[in-house]
């Protein structure tokens, strides 16, 4: 299992298989950020590009929740596919996701509606109700 923090860089493709299983696929980019002490500023390092496959309920949720440009955290199994193109042996890396979520530390906005109803000023003296 690995965890990748990055950005969705493709549209989400969604398919229904003949066996009834659903699949969602997208590409994610994760670019290392490091502090350059010589110039006193942050800079980009190496980039990792991965294809992410999601299945069943996770695929359904990804389809309705994510879009290109969203910051995400993805956890899953790293897969390596070997292939040949133009007589050159190559490798492609993919991630079979078990967990996908928005990176709330980098998300711009979840919309303009509040997640909970604001309390009236006279209610602010009450003790909050525990969860």
JSON list of C-alpha atoms in Angstrom, two decimals:
[
{"chain": "A", "resi": 1, "resn": "UNK", "atom": "CA", "xyz": [0.00, 0.00, 0.00]},
{"chain": "A", "resi": 2, "resn": "UNK", "atom": "CA", "xyz": [1.17, 3.49, -0.84]},
{"chain": "A", "resi": 3, "resn": "UNK", "atom": "CA", "xyz": [-0.34, 6.92, -0.31]},
{"chain": "A", "resi": 4, "resn": "UNK", "atom": "CA", "xyz": [-0.03, 9.64, -2.95]},
{"chain": "A", "resi": 5, "resn": "UNK", "atom": "CA", "xyz": [-0.90, 13.30, -2.42]},
{"chain": "A", "resi": 6, "resn": "UNK", "atom": "CA", "xyz": [-1.46, 15.09, -5.70]},
{"chain": "A", "resi": 7, "resn": "UNK", "atom": "CA", "xyz": [-3.83, 16.64, -8.21]},
{"chain": "A", "resi": 8, "resn": "UNK", "atom": "CA", "xyz": [-6.34, 15.05, -10.58]},
{"chain": "A", "resi": 9, "resn": "UNK", "atom": "CA", "xyz": [-4.95, 15.89, -14.04]},
{"chain": "A", "resi": 10, "resn": "UNK", "atom": "CA", "xyz": [-7.48, 14.17, -16.30]},
{"chain": "A", "resi": 11, "resn": "UNK", "atom": "CA", "xyz": [-11.21, 13.85, -16.69]},
{"chain": "A", "resi": 12, "resn": "UNK", "atom": "CA", "xyz": [-12.78, 10.98, -14.77]},
{"chain": "A", "resi": 13, "resn": "UNK", "atom": "CA", "xyz": [-13.71, 8.10, -17.07]},
{"chain": "A", "resi": 14, "resn": "UNK", "atom": "CA", "xyz": [-16.47, 5.83, -15.81]},
{"chain": "A", "resi": 15, "resn": "UNK", "atom": "CA", "xyz": [-17.52, 2.45, -17.20]},
{"chain": "A", "resi": 16, "resn": "UNK", "atom": "CA", "xyz": [-19.97, -0.35, -16.45]},
{"chain": "A", "resi": 17, "resn": "UNK", "atom": "CA", "xyz": [-18.47, -3.77, -17.09]},
{"chain": "A", "resi": 18, "resn": "UNK", "atom": "CA", "xyz": [-20.38, -6.70, -18.53]},
{"chain": "A", "resi": 19, "resn": "UNK", "atom": "CA", "xyz": [-20.13, -8.31, -15.09]},
{"chain": "A", "resi": 20, "resn": "UNK", "atom": "CA", "xyz": [-21.94, -5.32, -13.54]},
{"chain": "A", "resi": 21, "resn": "UNK", "atom": "CA", "xyz": [-18.85, -3.90, -11.86]},
{"chain": "A", "resi": 22, "resn": "UNK", "atom": "CA", "xyz": [-18.25, -0.18, -12.24]},
{"chain": "A", "resi": 23, "resn": "UNK", "atom": "CA", "xyz": [-14.83, 1.36, -12.84]},
{"chain": "A", "resi": 24, "resn": "UNK", "atom": "CA", "xyz": [-13.59, 4.92, -12.62]},
{"chain": "A", "resi": 25, "resn": "UNK", "atom": "CA", "xyz": [-10.18, 5.96, -13.91]},
{"chain": "A", "resi": 26, "resn": "UNK", "atom": "CA", "xyz": [-8.21, 9.19, -13.66]},
{"chain": "A", "resi": 27, "resn": "UNK", "atom": "CA", "xyz": [-4.61, 10.36, -13.73]},
{"chain": "A", "resi": 28, "resn": "UNK", "atom": "CA", "xyz": [-2.94, 11.99, -10.76]},
{"chain": "A", "resi": 29, "resn": "UNK", "atom": "CA", "xyz": [0.24, 14.06, -10.59]},
{"chain": "A", "resi": 30, "resn": "UNK", "atom": "CA", "xyz": [2.29, 14.45, -7.42]},
{"chain": "A", "resi": 31, "resn": "UNK", "atom": "CA", "xyz": [5.13, 16.95, -7.51]},
{"chain": "A", "resi": 32, "resn": "UNK", "atom": "CA", "xyz": [7.67, 17.15, -4.72]},
{"chain": "A", "resi": 33, "resn": "UNK", "atom": "CA", "xyz": [8.11, 20.58, -3.11]},
{"chain": "A", "resi": 34, "resn": "UNK", "atom": "CA", "xyz": [11.41, 21.38, -1.44]},
{"chain": "A", "resi": 35, "resn": "UNK", "atom": "CA", "xyz": [12.96, 24.38, 0.19]},
{"chain": "A", "resi": 36, "resn": "UNK", "atom": "CA", "xyz": [15.99, 25.83, -1.59]},
{"chain": "A", "resi": 37, "resn": "UNK", "atom": "CA", "xyz": [18.18, 27.30, 1.15]},
{"chain": "A", "resi": 38, "resn": "UNK", "atom": "CA", "xyz": [20.41, 29.06, -1.41]},
{"chain": "A", "resi": 39, "resn": "UNK", "atom": "CA", "xyz": [17.64, 31.39, -2.60]},
{"chain": "A", "resi": 40, "resn": "UNK", "atom": "CA", "xyz": [15.33, 31.08, 0.43]},
{"chain": "A", "resi": 41, "resn": "UNK", "atom": "CA", "xyz": [12.30, 29.91, -1.53]},
{"chain": "A", "resi": 42, "resn": "UNK", "atom": "CA", "xyz": [10.28, 26.79, -2.33]},
{"chain": "A", "resi": 43, "resn": "UNK", "atom": "CA", "xyz": [10.70, 25.04, -5.69]},
{"chain": "A", "resi": 44, "resn": "UNK", "atom": "CA", "xyz": [9.29, 22.04, -7.55]},
{"chain": "A", "resi": 45, "resn": "UNK", "atom": "CA", "xyz": [11.17, 18.76, -7.50]},
{"chain": "A", "resi": 46, "resn": "UNK", "atom": "CA", "xyz": [10.48, 15.50, -9.31]},
{"chain": "A", "resi": 47, "resn": "UNK", "atom": "CA", "xyz": [6.97, 14.65, -10.56]},
{"chain": "A", "resi": 48, "resn": "UNK", "atom": "CA", "xyz": [5.18, 11.33, -10.32]},
{"chain": "A", "resi": 49, "resn": "UNK", "atom": "CA", "xyz": [2.37, 10.57, -12.78]},
{"chain": "A", "resi": 50, "resn": "UNK", "atom": "CA", "xyz": [0.03, 7.66, -12.05]},
{"chain": "A", "resi": 51, "resn": "UNK", "atom": "CA", "xyz": [-3.14, 6.21, -13.50]},
{"chain": "A", "resi": 52, "resn": "UNK", "atom": "CA", "xyz": [-5.66, 5.52, -10.74]},
{"chain": "A", "resi": 53, "resn": "UNK", "atom": "CA", "xyz": [-8.30, 2.78, -11.03]},
{"chain": "A", "resi": 54, "resn": "UNK", "atom": "CA", "xyz": [-11.29, 2.66, -8.69]},
{"chain": "A", "resi": 55, "resn": "UNK", "atom": "CA", "xyz": [-13.89, -0.10, -8.53]},
{"chain": "A", "resi": 56, "resn": "UNK", "atom": "CA", "xyz": [-17.50, -0.56, -7.42]},
{"chain": "A", "resi": 57, "resn": "UNK", "atom": "CA", "xyz": [-18.74, 1.83, -4.70]},
{"chain": "A", "resi": 58, "resn": "UNK", "atom": "CA", "xyz": [-15.47, 3.81, -4.72]},
{"chain": "A", "resi": 59, "resn": "UNK", "atom": "CA", "xyz": [-15.82, 4.28, -8.49]},
{"chain": "A", "resi": 60, "resn": "UNK", "atom": "CA", "xyz": [-19.38, 5.55, -8.07]},
{"chain": "A", "resi": 61, "resn": "UNK", "atom": "CA", "xyz": [-18.26, 8.06, -5.42]},
{"chain": "A", "resi": 62, "resn": "UNK", "atom": "CA", "xyz": [-15.27, 9.24, -7.45]},
{"chain": "A", "resi": 63, "resn": "UNK", "atom": "CA", "xyz": [-17.50, 9.79, -10.48]},
{"chain": "A", "resi": 64, "resn": "UNK", "atom": "CA", "xyz": [-19.86, 12.09, -8.57]},
{"chain": "A", "resi": 65, "resn": "UNK", "atom": "CA", "xyz": [-17.29, 13.84, -6.36]},
{"chain": "A", "resi": 66, "resn": "UNK", "atom": "CA", "xyz": [-14.03, 14.47, -8.22]},
{"chain": "A", "resi": 67, "resn": "UNK", "atom": "CA", "xyz": [-13.11, 16.49, -11.28]},
{"chain": "A", "resi": 68, "resn": "UNK", "atom": "CA", "xyz": [-9.98, 17.58, -13.07]},
{"chain": "A", "resi": 69, "resn": "UNK", "atom": "CA", "xyz": [-7.90, 19.96, -10.95]},
{"chain": "A", "resi": 70, "resn": "UNK", "atom": "CA", "xyz": [-9.05, 18.65, -7.55]},
{"chain": "A", "resi": 71, "resn": "UNK", "atom": "CA", "xyz": [-6.38, 18.09, -4.88]},
{"chain": "A", "resi": 72, "resn": "UNK", "atom": "CA", "xyz": [-6.57, 14.47, -3.69]},
{"chain": "A", "resi": 73, "resn": "UNK", "atom": "CA", "xyz": [-5.07, 11.90, -1.37]},
{"chain": "A", "resi": 74, "resn": "UNK", "atom": "CA", "xyz": [-5.11, 8.40, -2.86]},
{"chain": "A", "resi": 75, "resn": "UNK", "atom": "CA", "xyz": [-4.17, 5.17, -1.13]},
{"chain": "A", "resi": 76, "resn": "UNK", "atom": "CA", "xyz": [-3.88, 1.80, -2.82]},
{"chain": "A", "resi": 77, "resn": "UNK", "atom": "CA", "xyz": [-1.71, -0.90, -4.36]},
{"chain": "A", "resi": 78, "resn": "UNK", "atom": "CA", "xyz": [1.02, 0.13, -6.77]},
{"chain": "A", "resi": 79, "resn": "UNK", "atom": "CA", "xyz": [0.90, -1.80, -10.04]},
{"chain": "A", "resi": 80, "resn": "UNK", "atom": "CA", "xyz": [3.60, -1.94, -12.70]},
{"chain": "A", "resi": 81, "resn": "UNK", "atom": "CA", "xyz": [2.70, -2.83, -16.29]},
{"chain": "A", "resi": 82, "resn": "UNK", "atom": "CA", "xyz": [5.44, -3.83, -18.71]},
{"chain": "A", "resi": 83, "resn": "UNK", "atom": "CA", "xyz": [4.96, -3.22, -22.42]},
{"chain": "A", "resi": 84, "resn": "UNK", "atom": "CA", "xyz": [6.87, -2.59, -25.60]},
{"chain": "A", "resi": 85, "resn": "UNK", "atom": "CA", "xyz": [6.50, 0.40, -27.91]},
{"chain": "A", "resi": 86, "resn": "UNK", "atom": "CA", "xyz": [8.62, 1.15, -30.96]},
{"chain": "A", "resi": 87, "resn": "UNK", "atom": "CA", "xyz": [10.87, -1.79, -30.01]},
{"chain": "A", "resi": 88, "resn": "UNK", "atom": "CA", "xyz": [11.61, -0.21, -26.64]},
{"chain": "A", "resi": 89, "resn": "UNK", "atom": "CA", "xyz": [10.68, -1.94, -23.39]},
{"chain": "A", "resi": 90, "resn": "UNK", "atom": "CA", "xyz": [8.75, 0.38, -21.11]},
{"chain": "A", "resi": 91, "resn": "UNK", "atom": "CA", "xyz": [6.94, 0.45, -17.78]},
{"chain": "A", "resi": 92, "resn": "UNK", "atom": "CA", "xyz": [3.75, 2.17, -16.74]},
{"chain": "A", "resi": 93, "resn": "UNK", "atom": "CA", "xyz": [2.82, 2.70, -13.10]},
{"chain": "A", "resi": 94, "resn": "UNK", "atom": "CA", "xyz": [-0.74, 2.60, -11.84]},
{"chain": "A", "resi": 95, "resn": "UNK", "atom": "CA", "xyz": [-2.57, 2.61, -8.56]},
{"chain": "A", "resi": 96, "resn": "UNK", "atom": "CA", "xyz": [-5.48, 0.32, -7.68]},
{"chain": "A", "resi": 97, "resn": "UNK", "atom": "CA", "xyz": [-7.16, 2.66, -5.22]},
{"chain": "A", "resi": 98, "resn": "UNK", "atom": "CA", "xyz": [-8.75, 1.49, -2.01]},
{"chain": "A", "resi": 99, "resn": "UNK", "atom": "CA", "xyz": [-9.25, 5.04, -0.63]},
{"chain": "A", "resi": 100, "resn": "UNK", "atom": "CA", "xyz": [-9.64, 8.40, -2.39]},
{"chain": "A", "resi": 101, "resn": "UNK", "atom": "CA", "xyz": [-10.40, 11.72, -0.75]},
{"chain": "A", "resi": 102, "resn": "UNK", "atom": "CA", "xyz": [-10.19, 15.44, -1.28]},
{"chain": "A", "resi": 103, "resn": "UNK", "atom": "CA", "xyz": [-7.10, 17.02, 0.28]},
{"chain": "A", "resi": 104, "resn": "UNK", "atom": "CA", "xyz": [-8.92, 19.55, 2.44]},
{"chain": "A", "resi": 105, "resn": "UNK", "atom": "CA", "xyz": [-5.65, 21.31, 3.22]},
{"chain": "A", "resi": 106, "resn": "UNK", "atom": "CA", "xyz": [-5.43, 22.36, -0.44]},
{"chain": "A", "resi": 107, "resn": "UNK", "atom": "CA", "xyz": [-9.06, 22.53, -1.60]},
{"chain": "A", "resi": 108, "resn": "UNK", "atom": "CA", "xyz": [-10.22, 26.01, -2.66]},
{"chain": "A", "resi": 109, "resn": "UNK", "atom": "CA", "xyz": [-13.87, 25.77, -1.62]},
{"chain": "A", "resi": 110, "resn": "UNK", "atom": "CA", "xyz": [-16.56, 23.23, -0.92]},
{"chain": "A", "resi": 111, "resn": "UNK", "atom": "CA", "xyz": [-19.26, 25.63, -2.06]},
{"chain": "A", "resi": 112, "resn": "UNK", "atom": "CA", "xyz": [-20.92, 28.67, -0.58]},
{"chain": "A", "resi": 113, "resn": "UNK", "atom": "CA", "xyz": [-23.52, 26.92, 1.60]},
{"chain": "A", "resi": 114, "resn": "UNK", "atom": "CA", "xyz": [-22.52, 26.33, 5.23]},
{"chain": "A", "resi": 115, "resn": "UNK", "atom": "CA", "xyz": [-22.15, 22.71, 6.28]},
{"chain": "A", "resi": 116, "resn": "UNK", "atom": "CA", "xyz": [-24.21, 23.38, 9.42]},
{"chain": "A", "resi": 117, "resn": "UNK", "atom": "CA", "xyz": [-26.93, 25.92, 10.12]},
{"chain": "A", "resi": 118, "resn": "UNK", "atom": "CA", "xyz": [-25.51, 28.97, 11.93]},
{"chain": "A", "resi": 119, "resn": "UNK", "atom": "CA", "xyz": [-26.79, 29.39, 15.48]},
{"chain": "A", "resi": 120, "resn": "UNK", "atom": "CA", "xyz": [-28.77, 32.46, 16.47]},
{"chain": "A", "resi": 121, "resn": "UNK", "atom": "CA", "xyz": [-26.95, 34.94, 18.74]},
{"chain": "A", "resi": 122, "resn": "UNK", "atom": "CA", "xyz": [-29.24, 34.09, 21.69]},
{"chain": "A", "resi": 123, "resn": "UNK", "atom": "CA", "xyz": [-28.37, 30.39, 21.32]},
{"chain": "A", "resi": 124, "resn": "UNK", "atom": "CA", "xyz": [-24.63, 30.97, 21.71]},
{"chain": "A", "resi": 125, "resn": "UNK", "atom": "CA", "xyz": [-24.83, 30.92, 25.51]},
{"chain": "A", "resi": 126, "resn": "UNK", "atom": "CA", "xyz": [-26.01, 27.30, 25.51]},
{"chain": "A", "resi": 127, "resn": "UNK", "atom": "CA", "xyz": [-23.60, 24.43, 25.92]},
{"chain": "A", "resi": 128, "resn": "UNK", "atom": "CA", "xyz": [-22.93, 22.71, 22.62]},
{"chain": "A", "resi": 129, "resn": "UNK", "atom": "CA", "xyz": [-24.60, 19.35, 22.09]},
{"chain": "A", "resi": 130, "resn": "UNK", "atom": "CA", "xyz": [-22.00, 16.52, 22.07]},
{"chain": "A", "resi": 131, "resn": "UNK", "atom": "CA", "xyz": [-21.80, 14.29, 19.01]}
]
